[in-house]
Amino acid sequence: MSSTPEPTPVADMPSAEGLRELLGEMEAGLATRVCIVGGYVRDLVMGRPANSDVDVVVERVSAELAANWLRRRWQRREPVVAFERYGTAQVSFLLGEGQRLTVEFVRARSEAYSRESRKPTVRAGTMEEDAMRRDFTVNTLLLDSTGMVIDPTGRGLDDIRSQRLRTPLDPLLTFDEDPLRMFRAARFASQLGFTPEPGVEAAMAQAAARIEIVSKERIRDELVKLLLGTRPSLGLQLLLGTGLLAEAIPALALLSGVEQGGYHPDDVFEHTAMAVDLAPPQKVVRLAVLFHDVGKPQTAQASSQGITFLRHQQVGAEITREVLRGLRFSGLEVEHVARLVELHMRPIQYRSEWADSAVRRLWHDAGPLVPQLLEVARADTLASTYPGTGELDELEARMTRLAQEHPQGIRPPVGGNRLKAHFRLQDGPWIGRAQRLLMEAMVEGRLGLDESDREGDALRLLEREPASWQPRPGEPGRSREDGGGTPR
C-alpha cells in the first residue's frame, strides 16, 4: 500500500454533504482524482432527497487507501471492509438512532465477467471506462471536487430529463454480464418512474434466464427496494412482461391471467399490482399485499356462482412462507407476512352486525399485527370496485377500543403454578390446554374480561369441563397424591 500524507483529523459528524466538501482535500491528500458517482449524483440532479449511501470513485490509488483516509479524517473507528478482487472498499459510519452513512469507494476500473458467475475480473481503468461498465447512463454522472456534474457518456443528463433507462453499452452485454441489473431496471421504474427504452426491455426478456446466477439475497434486496418505491406496479409489470418474474418468483407470475369476477374486474396480477401501489410504503405491509392472493391460482374453481377461491388464504400463507424463505428473508418477517396473508380476508368480511366476540377473536388472532392487517385489507379493498372502506374504519374503531381497554391483550387469568396448586397436578401439557380453554372462553365472552373474581370464575369453568384439558393417559402431569391425574 502506497503511503500518503496523514489527513488532519476533524471530529465532524459524517454526512454526504460533508463528504462533498472534502473531495478537494481528499484529492490533494491522495494525489489523485476523486469523484462522487452513481445514484447520489442522479438524485441530486433530479432534486430528490439523496439516499444515505454514497459511491466514490478514485483513480490510480486503492479504494481501501481512500476509505481509510476518510475514516481518519473524520476521526472514526468504524472498520474499513475491503474487497480486493473487485477493487472496492466500504466504511459504514454510525450516526445515532439507528442511522448510518455508508460510503463505498471503488478504484476506477473496467470489468469482464464469465457466463457462469456475476463475480468479475477487474483491472484498473479510467473514470470514463468505469462509467461505461455501470448499469444505466443515469447512474454514470460524476460530481467532482469543484461541484461540477460531469456526464461521461454524454447521455446521462438527457436520459434523466426524458426519464429514460438506457445502458452505456449494448444492453444485452450489460445484462448478460450482470443479470441483477435487470432487476434494478424494474426498481428504477418503481422508484423514479423511468421507462426502459425498447432495446433495453427486449434485452431483459432475452437475458431473463441469466437471473439464476444471482444470489437470492441480492434479488430479495432489489425486490424490497422496488416494493418501497412510489409506483411498485410499474416495476412489477416490467418484471412480468420480460419473463423475469417467472424466472425469479414463479409463484407471482402465475397470478397473471387468473380471472376473478365480482368486485374484481382485473385479473389477480393486475389487482395485486394496483393494491401494492395503494398500500403504505411499509416493508411487511407491501410484502403481504404482494402475496395476499398468491394462493388463488391453486384454488380457483368454477361454480354456478362464478369462480371461487376457497381456502386461498391458507394455501397462500404456505406459498408465501416457501417463497420468502427461499429469498432469505428473516424468520420473523416470513411469519409476519404469512400471518397477514392468512388473515387478510377476515377484516374484509366484517359487517356491523358482528358480535363483540367475533371482533375480539380477530383482534386476539392478529395480535400486534392488527394495524398492518387493516392496511392490507384497505389496499385489497381499494384495488377493487367495492364501494369504500367504511366497514374497515368501523372495525378499526372497535378494535381500538379493545386495545385501550386491554393494553396487555387477552391473557389467561390463571397462571400455571396456580393451576397446579388448585388441581394438585404436576407440570404437563394439560396446563397449555387449560389456558387455551380459558382464552377461548374470554374471547367468546363466556368468561368475563374485567370481573373482580375472574380467577374464581376461571377455575370453576375448568372444573365444569375437565375432559377438554385434564392429563391424558401416559402424559406428564398426573396427580401428586395418587397418580390418578383427575382434578379434585
Tab-separated table of C-alpha atoms in Angstrom:
chain	number	residue	atom	x	y	z
A	1	MET	CA	0.000	0.000	0.000
A	2	SER	CA	1.453	3.371	-1.007
A	3	SER	CA	1.940	5.978	1.661
A	4	THR	CA	0.022	9.257	1.642
A	5	PRO	CA	0.172	12.273	3.937
A	6	GLU	CA	-1.999	11.819	7.004
A	7	PRO	CA	-5.138	13.970	6.904
A	8	THR	CA	-5.701	16.469	9.677
A	9	PRO	CA	-8.315	14.738	11.876
A	10	VAL	CA	-11.519	16.671	12.478
A	11	ALA	CA	-14.292	15.058	14.509
A	12	ASP	CA	-17.136	16.145	12.203
A	13	MET	CA	-20.351	14.157	12.101
A	14	PRO	CA	-20.140	12.151	8.864
A	15	SER	CA	-22.617	13.247	6.202
A	16	ALA	CA	-22.977	13.186	2.437
A	17	GLU	CA	-22.733	16.980	2.352
A	18	GLY	CA	-19.577	16.882	4.463
A	19	LEU	CA	-18.083	14.340	2.095
A	20	ARG	CA	-18.739	16.620	-0.866
A	21	GLU	CA	-16.846	19.423	0.864
A	22	LEU	CA	-13.898	17.099	1.476
A	23	LEU	CA	-13.391	15.966	-2.127
A	24	GLY	CA	-10.753	18.600	-2.921
A	25	GLU	CA	-8.859	17.866	0.287
A	26	MET	CA	-9.065	14.146	-0.441
A	27	GLU	CA	-7.688	14.676	-3.954
A	28	ALA	CA	-4.732	16.587	-2.516
A	29	GLY	CA	-4.142	14.000	0.192
A	30	LEU	CA	-4.317	11.034	-2.159
A	31	ALA	CA	-2.665	12.839	-5.079
A	32	THR	CA	-5.326	11.624	-7.487
A	33	ARG	CA	-8.723	12.441	-8.898
A	34	VAL	CA	-11.774	11.750	-6.690
A	35	CYS	CA	-15.465	11.986	-7.678
A	36	ILE	CA	-18.840	11.006	-6.247
A	37	VAL	CA	-20.692	8.807	-8.708
A	38	GLY	CA	-23.973	6.976	-9.199
A	39	GLY	CA	-27.342	7.283	-7.520
A	40	TYR	CA	-26.394	10.105	-5.163
A	41	VAL	CA	-25.472	12.346	-8.115
A	42	ARG	CA	-28.538	11.280	-10.097
A	43	ASP	CA	-30.848	12.152	-7.191
A	44	LEU	CA	-29.036	15.457	-6.682
A	45	VAL	CA	-29.624	16.397	-10.335
A	46	MET	CA	-33.286	15.352	-10.041
A	47	GLY	CA	-33.806	17.367	-6.877
A	48	ARG	CA	-34.729	14.246	-4.938
A	49	PRO	CA	-33.597	13.618	-1.367
A	50	ALA	CA	-30.279	11.816	-1.745
A	51	ASN	CA	-30.124	8.428	-0.062
A	52	SER	CA	-27.759	7.726	2.808
A	53	ASP	CA	-25.310	5.690	0.728
A	54	VAL	CA	-22.659	7.389	-1.370
A	55	ASP	CA	-20.368	5.867	-4.010
A	56	VAL	CA	-16.941	7.414	-4.586
A	57	VAL	CA	-14.605	6.597	-7.459
A	58	VAL	CA	-10.844	7.245	-7.338
A	59	GLU	CA	-8.109	6.889	-9.936
A	60	ARG	CA	-4.687	5.250	-9.525
A	61	VAL	CA	-4.919	4.500	-5.769
A	62	SER	CA	-6.636	1.666	-3.980
A	63	ALA	CA	-10.181	2.010	-2.708
A	64	GLU	CA	-9.026	0.790	0.718
A	65	LEU	CA	-6.467	3.589	0.961
A	66	ALA	CA	-9.126	6.187	0.129
A	67	ALA	CA	-11.616	4.734	2.622
A	68	ASN	CA	-9.027	4.782	5.405
A	69	TRP	CA	-8.173	8.391	4.574
A	70	LEU	CA	-11.809	9.405	5.089
A	71	ARG	CA	-12.122	7.379	8.301
A	72	ARG	CA	-9.067	9.067	9.794
A	73	ARG	CA	-10.180	12.482	8.571
A	74	TRP	CA	-13.433	12.124	10.496
A	75	GLN	CA	-11.688	10.558	13.500
A	76	ARG	CA	-13.873	7.489	13.388
A	77	ARG	CA	-13.176	3.901	14.421
A	78	GLU	CA	-15.586	2.082	12.141
A	79	PRO	CA	-13.681	-0.604	10.212
A	80	VAL	CA	-12.953	-0.405	6.519
A	81	VAL	CA	-14.107	-3.546	4.723
A	82	ALA	CA	-12.080	-4.106	1.553
A	83	PHE	CA	-12.952	-6.359	-1.389
A	84	GLU	CA	-9.588	-6.536	-3.117
A	85	ARG	CA	-10.751	-8.703	-6.011
A	86	TYR	CA	-13.310	-6.078	-7.040
A	87	GLY	CA	-11.187	-3.044	-6.215
A	88	THR	CA	-13.755	-1.752	-3.719
A	89	ALA	CA	-13.817	-0.817	-0.044
A	90	GLN	CA	-16.673	0.200	2.214
A	91	VAL	CA	-16.955	2.042	5.511
A	92	SER	CA	-20.268	2.457	7.320
A	93	PHE	CA	-20.425	5.369	9.785
A	94	LEU	CA	-22.847	5.180	12.709
A	95	LEU	CA	-24.879	8.376	13.023
A	96	GLY	CA	-27.041	7.531	16.045
A	97	GLU	CA	-30.691	6.488	16.337
A	98	GLY	CA	-30.020	3.508	14.093
A	99	GLN	CA	-28.926	5.668	11.133
A	100	ARG	CA	-25.808	5.023	9.062
A	101	LEU	CA	-23.872	6.710	6.295
A	102	THR	CA	-22.302	4.073	4.095
A	103	VAL	CA	-19.563	5.227	1.729
A	104	GLU	CA	-18.328	2.764	-0.870
A	105	PHE	CA	-15.075	3.518	-2.659
A	106	VAL	CA	-14.092	1.961	-5.946
A	107	ARG	CA	-10.916	2.297	-7.929
A	108	ALA	CA	-11.772	3.333	-11.484
A	109	ARG	CA	-11.892	0.052	-13.339
A	110	SER	CA	-13.085	-1.967	-16.241
A	111	GLU	CA	-14.588	-5.413	-15.768
A	112	ALA	CA	-15.088	-8.672	-17.590
A	113	TYR	CA	-17.489	-11.399	-16.451
A	114	SER	CA	-17.659	-15.122	-17.124
A	115	ARG	CA	-21.061	-16.527	-18.104
A	116	GLU	CA	-21.159	-18.772	-15.031
A	117	SER	CA	-20.827	-16.102	-12.356
A	118	ARG	CA	-21.557	-12.463	-11.589
A	119	LYS	CA	-18.100	-12.127	-9.990
A	120	PRO	CA	-15.994	-10.028	-12.365
A	121	THR	CA	-12.365	-9.999	-13.345
A	122	VAL	CA	-11.222	-6.453	-12.591
A	123	ARG	CA	-8.384	-4.293	-13.931
A	124	ALA	CA	-7.579	-0.642	-13.262
A	125	GLY	CA	-9.118	1.837	-15.657
A	126	THR	CA	-10.045	5.465	-16.191
A	127	MET	CA	-13.095	7.348	-14.946
A	128	GLU	CA	-14.542	7.074	-18.457
A	129	GLU	CA	-14.065	3.289	-18.566
A	130	ASP	CA	-15.600	2.998	-15.115
A	131	ALA	CA	-18.662	4.924	-16.272
A	132	MET	CA	-19.164	2.605	-19.249
A	133	ARG	CA	-19.259	-0.509	-17.042
A	134	ARG	CA	-22.116	0.830	-14.901
A	135	ASP	CA	-25.727	-0.223	-15.283
A	136	PHE	CA	-27.548	2.798	-16.773
A	137	THR	CA	-26.488	6.136	-18.195
A	138	VAL	CA	-28.425	7.987	-15.471
A	139	ASN	CA	-26.079	6.388	-12.914
A	140	THR	CA	-22.838	7.320	-14.672
A	141	LEU	CA	-22.825	11.002	-13.674
A	142	LEU	CA	-19.794	12.242	-11.716
A	143	LEU	CA	-19.674	15.045	-9.139
A	144	ASP	CA	-16.150	16.461	-8.931
A	145	SER	CA	-14.359	18.470	-6.263
A	146	THR	CA	-15.485	21.794	-7.796
A	147	GLY	CA	-19.156	20.834	-7.550
A	148	MET	CA	-19.466	20.280	-11.303
A	149	VAL	CA	-21.576	17.405	-12.646
A	150	ILE	CA	-19.772	15.545	-15.430
A	151	ASP	CA	-21.630	13.345	-17.923
A	152	PRO	CA	-19.050	10.823	-19.235
A	153	THR	CA	-21.416	9.079	-21.664
A	154	GLY	CA	-22.921	12.331	-22.938
A	155	ARG	CA	-26.379	10.820	-22.449
A	156	GLY	CA	-26.972	10.658	-18.698
A	157	LEU	CA	-28.407	14.151	-18.220
A	158	ASP	CA	-30.655	13.847	-21.271
A	159	ASP	CA	-31.928	10.491	-20.057
A	160	ILE	CA	-32.786	11.946	-16.639
A	161	ARG	CA	-34.754	14.731	-18.338
A	162	SER	CA	-36.633	12.257	-20.549
A	163	GLN	CA	-36.995	9.698	-17.698
A	164	ARG	CA	-35.457	7.005	-19.859
A	165	LEU	CA	-33.372	3.964	-18.940
A	166	ARG	CA	-30.533	3.240	-21.320
A	167	THR	CA	-27.362	1.230	-20.784
A	168	PRO	CA	-23.925	2.752	-21.520
A	169	LEU	CA	-23.016	-0.307	-23.626
A	170	ASP	CA	-25.142	-2.735	-25.607
A	171	PRO	CA	-27.955	-3.722	-23.194
A	172	LEU	CA	-27.636	-7.447	-23.863
A	173	LEU	CA	-23.954	-7.295	-22.959
A	174	THR	CA	-24.714	-5.204	-19.880
A	175	PHE	CA	-27.338	-7.644	-18.586
A	176	ASP	CA	-25.510	-10.762	-19.682
A	177	GLU	CA	-22.501	-9.687	-17.614
A	178	ASP	CA	-24.507	-8.747	-14.505
A	179	PRO	CA	-28.116	-10.008	-14.544
A	180	LEU	CA	-29.023	-8.192	-11.332
A	181	ARG	CA	-29.098	-5.010	-13.411
A	182	MET	CA	-32.369	-6.193	-14.927
A	183	PHE	CA	-33.998	-6.179	-11.500
A	184	ARG	CA	-32.505	-2.747	-10.936
A	185	ALA	CA	-34.258	-1.546	-14.086
A	186	ALA	CA	-37.578	-2.638	-12.568
A	187	ARG	CA	-36.657	-0.966	-9.297
A	188	PHE	CA	-35.904	2.335	-11.054
A	189	ALA	CA	-39.251	2.106	-12.843
A	190	SER	CA	-40.893	1.868	-9.426
A	191	GLN	CA	-38.785	4.454	-7.611
A	192	LEU	CA	-38.289	7.041	-10.357
A	193	GLY	CA	-40.967	6.353	-12.943
A	194	PHE	CA	-38.257	5.793	-15.586
A	195	THR	CA	-39.167	3.767	-18.676
A	196	PRO	CA	-36.661	1.391	-20.310
A	197	GLU	CA	-36.096	2.108	-23.969
A	198	PRO	CA	-37.341	-0.693	-26.240
A	199	GLY	CA	-33.897	-2.200	-26.763
A	200	VAL	CA	-33.353	-2.422	-23.008
A	201	GLU	CA	-36.681	-4.166	-22.396
A	202	ALA	CA	-36.067	-6.592	-25.264
A	203	ALA	CA	-32.613	-7.424	-23.876
A	204	MET	CA	-34.148	-8.055	-20.430
A	205	ALA	CA	-36.538	-10.576	-21.966
A	206	GLN	CA	-33.724	-12.259	-23.881
A	207	ALA	CA	-31.424	-12.475	-20.855
A	208	ALA	CA	-34.096	-13.257	-18.218
A	209	ALA	CA	-32.879	-16.806	-17.596
A	210	ARG	CA	-29.488	-15.421	-16.539
A	211	ILE	CA	-31.048	-14.249	-13.264
A	212	GLU	CA	-30.463	-17.784	-11.951
A	213	ILE	CA	-26.807	-16.987	-11.230
A	214	VAL	CA	-27.723	-14.089	-8.919
A	215	SER	CA	-27.872	-14.823	-5.200
A	216	LYS	CA	-31.280	-14.956	-3.544
A	217	GLU	CA	-30.212	-12.283	-1.078
A	218	ARG	CA	-29.463	-9.809	-3.868
A	219	ILE	CA	-32.821	-10.473	-5.529
A	220	ARG	CA	-34.536	-10.039	-2.147
A	221	ASP	CA	-32.896	-6.646	-1.598
A	222	GLU	CA	-33.902	-5.381	-5.047
A	223	LEU	CA	-37.454	-6.666	-4.591
A	224	VAL	CA	-37.808	-4.775	-1.308
A	225	LYS	CA	-36.482	-1.554	-2.856
A	226	LEU	CA	-38.913	-1.972	-5.746
A	227	LEU	CA	-41.845	-2.526	-3.387
A	228	LEU	CA	-40.997	0.576	-1.355
A	229	GLY	CA	-40.921	2.778	-4.452
A	230	THR	CA	-43.551	5.300	-5.498
A	231	ARG	CA	-45.196	3.080	-8.163
A	232	PRO	CA	-44.291	-0.575	-7.495
A	233	SER	CA	-46.806	-1.659	-10.148
A	234	LEU	CA	-44.545	-0.257	-12.888
A	235	GLY	CA	-41.643	-2.418	-11.754
A	236	LEU	CA	-43.810	-5.488	-11.232
A	237	GLN	CA	-45.337	-5.178	-14.692
A	238	LEU	CA	-41.856	-4.847	-16.208
A	239	LEU	CA	-40.694	-7.985	-14.398
A	240	LEU	CA	-43.764	-9.873	-15.588
A	241	GLY	CA	-43.593	-8.682	-19.197
A	242	THR	CA	-39.918	-9.575	-19.616
A	243	GLY	CA	-40.235	-13.028	-18.040
A	244	LEU	CA	-38.008	-12.098	-15.118
A	245	LEU	CA	-40.772	-12.672	-12.585
A	246	ALA	CA	-41.377	-16.184	-13.902
A	247	GLU	CA	-37.659	-16.920	-13.566
A	248	ALA	CA	-37.127	-15.391	-10.118
A	249	ILE	CA	-40.508	-15.738	-8.325
A	250	PRO	CA	-42.705	-18.032	-10.446
A	251	ALA	CA	-45.497	-18.156	-7.840
A	252	LEU	CA	-46.201	-14.474	-8.508
A	253	ALA	CA	-46.049	-14.818	-12.290
A	254	LEU	CA	-48.819	-17.437	-12.074
A	255	LEU	CA	-51.231	-14.700	-10.917
A	256	SER	CA	-51.324	-13.273	-14.436
A	257	GLY	CA	-54.388	-14.341	-16.391
A	258	VAL	CA	-56.314	-15.683	-13.387
A	259	GLU	CA	-59.718	-14.035	-13.682
A	260	GLN	CA	-61.767	-13.254	-10.562
A	261	GLY	CA	-65.170	-11.687	-11.195
A	262	GLY	CA	-67.380	-9.959	-8.639
A	263	TYR	CA	-65.779	-6.783	-7.341
A	264	HIS	CA	-62.549	-7.659	-9.207
A	265	PRO	CA	-62.701	-6.760	-12.909
A	266	ASP	CA	-58.913	-7.194	-13.218
A	267	ASP	CA	-57.021	-10.467	-13.169
A	268	VAL	CA	-55.240	-11.411	-9.956
A	269	PHE	CA	-51.877	-9.977	-11.017
A	270	GLU	CA	-53.290	-6.625	-12.136
A	271	HIS	CA	-55.342	-6.373	-8.932
A	272	THR	CA	-52.278	-7.230	-6.845
A	273	ALA	CA	-50.058	-4.664	-8.567
A	274	MET	CA	-52.690	-1.960	-8.041
A	275	ALA	CA	-53.135	-2.941	-4.388
A	276	VAL	CA	-49.379	-2.713	-3.733
A	277	ASP	CA	-49.415	0.858	-5.099
A	278	LEU	CA	-52.253	1.737	-2.716
A	279	ALA	CA	-50.639	0.232	0.390
A	280	PRO	CA	-48.484	2.406	2.678
A	281	PRO	CA	-44.745	2.050	1.921
A	282	GLN	CA	-44.001	-0.295	4.810
A	283	LYS	CA	-41.926	-3.386	4.086
A	284	VAL	CA	-44.083	-6.041	5.778
A	285	VAL	CA	-47.353	-4.478	4.592
A	286	ARG	CA	-46.341	-4.264	0.934
A	287	LEU	CA	-44.897	-7.777	1.002
A	288	ALA	CA	-48.176	-9.043	2.454
A	289	VAL	CA	-50.183	-7.210	-0.207
A	290	LEU	CA	-47.891	-8.614	-2.916
A	291	PHE	CA	-48.569	-12.170	-1.724
A	292	HIS	CA	-52.117	-11.810	-0.388
A	293	ASP	CA	-53.722	-13.639	-3.334
A	294	VAL	CA	-50.810	-15.911	-4.252
A	295	GLY	CA	-52.951	-18.926	-3.334
A	296	LYS	CA	-55.645	-18.173	-5.902
A	297	PRO	CA	-54.159	-19.980	-8.931
A	298	GLN	CA	-54.066	-23.249	-6.964
A	299	THR	CA	-57.566	-22.877	-5.510
A	300	ALA	CA	-59.539	-21.483	-8.472
A	301	GLN	CA	-62.758	-23.434	-9.095
A	302	ALA	CA	-65.620	-22.734	-11.479
A	303	SER	CA	-69.065	-22.850	-9.879
A	304	SER	CA	-72.633	-21.785	-10.629
A	305	GLN	CA	-71.884	-18.567	-8.723
A	306	GLY	CA	-68.713	-17.905	-10.753
A	307	ILE	CA	-65.076	-18.525	-9.878
A	308	THR	CA	-64.328	-19.372	-6.248
A	309	PHE	CA	-61.029	-19.495	-4.371
A	310	LEU	CA	-61.875	-21.453	-1.232
A	311	ARG	CA	-59.054	-21.509	1.355
A	312	HIS	CA	-56.803	-19.376	-0.849
A	313	GLN	CA	-55.669	-17.543	2.285
A	314	GLN	CA	-54.319	-20.697	3.934
A	315	VAL	CA	-52.779	-22.001	0.718
A	316	GLY	CA	-51.312	-18.549	0.047
A	317	ALA	CA	-49.766	-18.374	3.510
A	318	GLU	CA	-47.862	-21.619	2.893
A	319	ILE	CA	-46.691	-20.475	-0.552
A	320	THR	CA	-45.605	-17.173	0.988
A	321	ARG	CA	-43.521	-18.955	3.621
A	322	GLU	CA	-41.826	-21.082	0.982
A	323	VAL	CA	-41.043	-18.150	-1.345
A	324	LEU	CA	-39.824	-15.760	1.359
A	325	ARG	CA	-37.645	-18.406	2.975
A	326	GLY	CA	-36.142	-19.095	-0.441
A	327	LEU	CA	-35.378	-15.377	-0.791
A	328	ARG	CA	-33.635	-15.433	2.610
A	329	PHE	CA	-35.987	-13.112	4.477
A	330	SER	CA	-35.646	-13.270	8.250
A	331	GLY	CA	-37.759	-15.813	10.103
A	332	LEU	CA	-39.756	-13.085	11.827
A	333	GLU	CA	-40.518	-11.321	8.521
A	334	VAL	CA	-41.581	-14.601	6.953
A	335	GLU	CA	-44.002	-15.381	9.766
A	336	HIS	CA	-45.433	-11.863	9.927
A	337	VAL	CA	-46.076	-11.687	6.186
A	338	ALA	CA	-47.509	-15.209	6.051
A	339	ARG	CA	-49.799	-14.472	9.006
A	340	LEU	CA	-51.110	-11.341	7.293
A	341	VAL	CA	-51.776	-13.328	4.122
A	342	GLU	CA	-53.628	-15.958	6.146
A	343	LEU	CA	-55.805	-13.378	7.929
A	344	HIS	CA	-56.321	-10.827	5.160
A	345	MET	CA	-59.905	-11.823	4.280
A	346	ARG	CA	-61.301	-11.608	7.779
A	347	PRO	CA	-61.352	-7.791	8.071
A	348	ILE	CA	-62.843	-7.625	4.566
A	349	GLN	CA	-65.667	-9.933	5.671
A	350	TYR	CA	-66.505	-7.683	8.659
A	351	ARG	CA	-70.013	-6.262	8.924
A	352	SER	CA	-71.571	-4.006	11.558
A	353	GLU	CA	-73.676	-6.825	12.970
A	354	TRP	CA	-70.609	-8.782	14.076
A	355	ALA	CA	-70.856	-9.710	17.747
A	356	ASP	CA	-68.241	-8.346	20.137
A	357	SER	CA	-66.879	-11.882	20.500
A	358	ALA	CA	-66.105	-12.029	16.743
A	359	VAL	CA	-64.242	-8.716	16.905
A	360	ARG	CA	-62.343	-9.892	19.997
A	361	ARG	CA	-61.356	-13.096	18.221
A	362	LEU	CA	-59.923	-11.263	15.208
A	363	TRP	CA	-58.163	-8.749	17.453
A	364	HIS	CA	-56.686	-11.585	19.506
A	365	ASP	CA	-55.681	-13.680	16.466
A	366	ALA	CA	-53.933	-10.745	14.747
A	367	GLY	CA	-52.209	-9.615	17.953
A	368	PRO	CA	-49.565	-6.954	17.304
A	369	LEU	CA	-50.193	-7.200	13.540
A	370	VAL	CA	-53.639	-5.536	13.782
A	371	PRO	CA	-52.508	-2.185	12.233
A	372	GLN	CA	-50.720	-3.931	9.365
A	373	LEU	CA	-53.657	-6.288	8.776
A	374	LEU	CA	-56.056	-3.368	8.432
A	375	GLU	CA	-53.703	-1.681	5.935
A	376	VAL	CA	-53.523	-4.867	3.859
A	377	ALA	CA	-57.333	-5.113	3.883
A	378	ARG	CA	-57.697	-1.453	2.865
A	379	ALA	CA	-55.306	-1.826	-0.058
A	380	ASP	CA	-57.091	-5.005	-1.174
A	381	THR	CA	-60.479	-3.270	-0.988
A	382	LEU	CA	-59.373	-0.056	-2.718
A	383	ALA	CA	-57.936	-2.096	-5.591
A	384	SER	CA	-61.419	-3.490	-6.261
A	385	THR	CA	-64.751	-1.916	-7.161
A	386	TYR	CA	-66.160	-2.440	-3.662
A	387	PRO	CA	-67.768	0.845	-2.541
A	388	GLY	CA	-65.403	2.255	0.047
A	389	THR	CA	-63.771	1.189	3.294
A	390	GLY	CA	-66.466	2.245	5.765
A	391	GLU	CA	-66.739	-1.192	7.358
A	392	LEU	CA	-62.972	-1.373	7.820
A	393	ASP	CA	-62.987	2.036	9.508
A	394	GLU	CA	-65.722	0.843	11.858
A	395	LEU	CA	-63.801	-2.365	12.604
A	396	GLU	CA	-60.692	-0.352	13.361
A	397	ALA	CA	-62.652	1.800	15.816
A	398	ARG	CA	-63.978	-1.270	17.622
A	399	MET	CA	-60.507	-2.801	17.764
A	400	THR	CA	-59.025	0.467	19.031
A	401	ARG	CA	-61.491	0.424	21.918
A	402	LEU	CA	-60.467	-3.146	22.716
A	403	ALA	CA	-56.797	-2.162	22.711
A	404	GLN	CA	-57.490	0.742	25.059
A	405	GLU	CA	-59.487	-1.476	27.428
A	406	HIS	CA	-56.908	-4.286	27.376
A	407	PRO	CA	-53.473	-2.772	26.641
A	408	GLN	CA	-51.744	-6.041	27.559
A	409	GLY	CA	-54.016	-8.090	25.320
A	410	ILE	CA	-56.194	-11.010	26.406
A	411	ARG	CA	-54.198	-13.223	28.731
A	412	PRO	CA	-55.067	-16.369	30.679
A	413	PRO	CA	-56.478	-15.275	34.060
A	414	VAL	CA	-54.756	-18.114	35.931
A	415	GLY	CA	-51.044	-18.951	35.780
A	416	GLY	CA	-49.559	-22.423	35.622
A	417	ASN	CA	-48.434	-22.532	39.264
A	418	ARG	CA	-51.900	-21.555	40.483
A	419	LEU	CA	-53.460	-24.256	38.306
A	420	LYS	CA	-51.048	-26.900	39.634
A	421	ALA	CA	-51.758	-25.907	43.224
A	422	HIS	CA	-55.522	-25.817	42.820
A	423	PHE	CA	-55.856	-29.121	40.975
A	424	ARG	CA	-52.893	-30.792	42.757
A	425	LEU	CA	-51.313	-31.831	39.463
A	426	GLN	CA	-47.744	-31.813	38.217
A	427	ASP	CA	-46.292	-29.993	35.201
A	428	GLY	CA	-47.527	-31.237	31.845
A	429	PRO	CA	-49.225	-30.387	28.549
A	430	TRP	CA	-52.537	-30.088	30.381
A	431	ILE	CA	-51.549	-26.586	31.560
A	432	GLY	CA	-51.434	-25.301	27.978
A	433	ARG	CA	-54.749	-26.923	27.158
A	434	ALA	CA	-56.372	-25.436	30.257
A	435	GLN	CA	-55.105	-21.945	29.458
A	436	ARG	CA	-56.210	-22.201	25.820
A	437	LEU	CA	-59.670	-23.184	27.038
A	438	LEU	CA	-59.754	-20.107	29.279
A	439	MET	CA	-58.538	-17.867	26.450
A	440	GLU	CA	-61.263	-19.199	24.145
A	441	ALA	CA	-63.867	-18.571	26.825
A	442	MET	CA	-62.655	-14.988	27.275
A	443	VAL	CA	-62.667	-14.319	23.526
A	444	GLU	CA	-66.160	-15.793	23.198
A	445	GLY	CA	-67.482	-13.832	26.175
A	446	ARG	CA	-68.215	-16.925	28.283
A	447	LEU	CA	-65.630	-15.714	30.800
A	448	GLY	CA	-65.594	-12.044	31.724
A	449	LEU	CA	-62.560	-9.955	30.848
A	450	ASP	CA	-62.898	-7.497	33.724
A	451	GLU	CA	-64.785	-9.237	36.544
A	452	SER	CA	-63.282	-8.962	40.008
A	453	ASP	CA	-63.482	-12.723	40.633
A	454	ARG	CA	-62.123	-13.672	37.217
A	455	GLU	CA	-59.738	-16.261	38.683
A	456	GLY	CA	-62.522	-17.969	40.603
A	457	ASP	CA	-64.746	-17.995	37.530
A	458	ALA	CA	-61.897	-19.465	35.504
A	459	LEU	CA	-61.247	-22.283	37.962
A	460	ARG	CA	-64.938	-23.112	38.143
A	461	LEU	CA	-65.107	-23.232	34.340
A	462	LEU	CA	-62.229	-25.713	34.253
A	463	GLU	CA	-63.910	-27.821	36.931
A	464	ARG	CA	-67.045	-27.988	34.765
A	465	GLU	CA	-65.140	-29.059	31.628
A	466	PRO	CA	-62.326	-31.390	32.815
A	467	ALA	CA	-62.383	-33.699	29.797
A	468	SER	CA	-61.084	-30.962	27.484
A	469	TRP	CA	-57.875	-30.277	29.395
A	470	GLN	CA	-57.078	-32.845	32.112
A	471	PRO	CA	-53.952	-35.047	31.858
A	472	ARG	CA	-54.297	-37.902	29.403
A	473	PRO	CA	-53.008	-41.451	29.852
A	474	GLY	CA	-49.245	-41.574	29.504
A	475	GLU	CA	-48.791	-37.797	29.748
A	476	PRO	CA	-46.800	-35.995	32.432
A	477	GLY	CA	-48.971	-34.162	34.949
A	478	ARG	CA	-50.636	-36.946	36.915
A	479	SER	CA	-51.828	-36.253	40.440
A	480	ARG	CA	-49.161	-35.639	43.076
A	481	GLU	CA	-51.151	-37.596	45.611
A	482	ASP	CA	-52.456	-40.712	43.919
A	483	GLY	CA	-51.135	-40.562	40.308
A	484	GLY	CA	-54.684	-40.582	39.037
A	485	GLY	CA	-54.457	-37.371	37.002
A	486	THR	CA	-58.032	-36.386	37.883
A	487	PRO	CA	-58.772	-32.865	39.094
A	488	ARG	CA	-60.245	-32.641	42.535
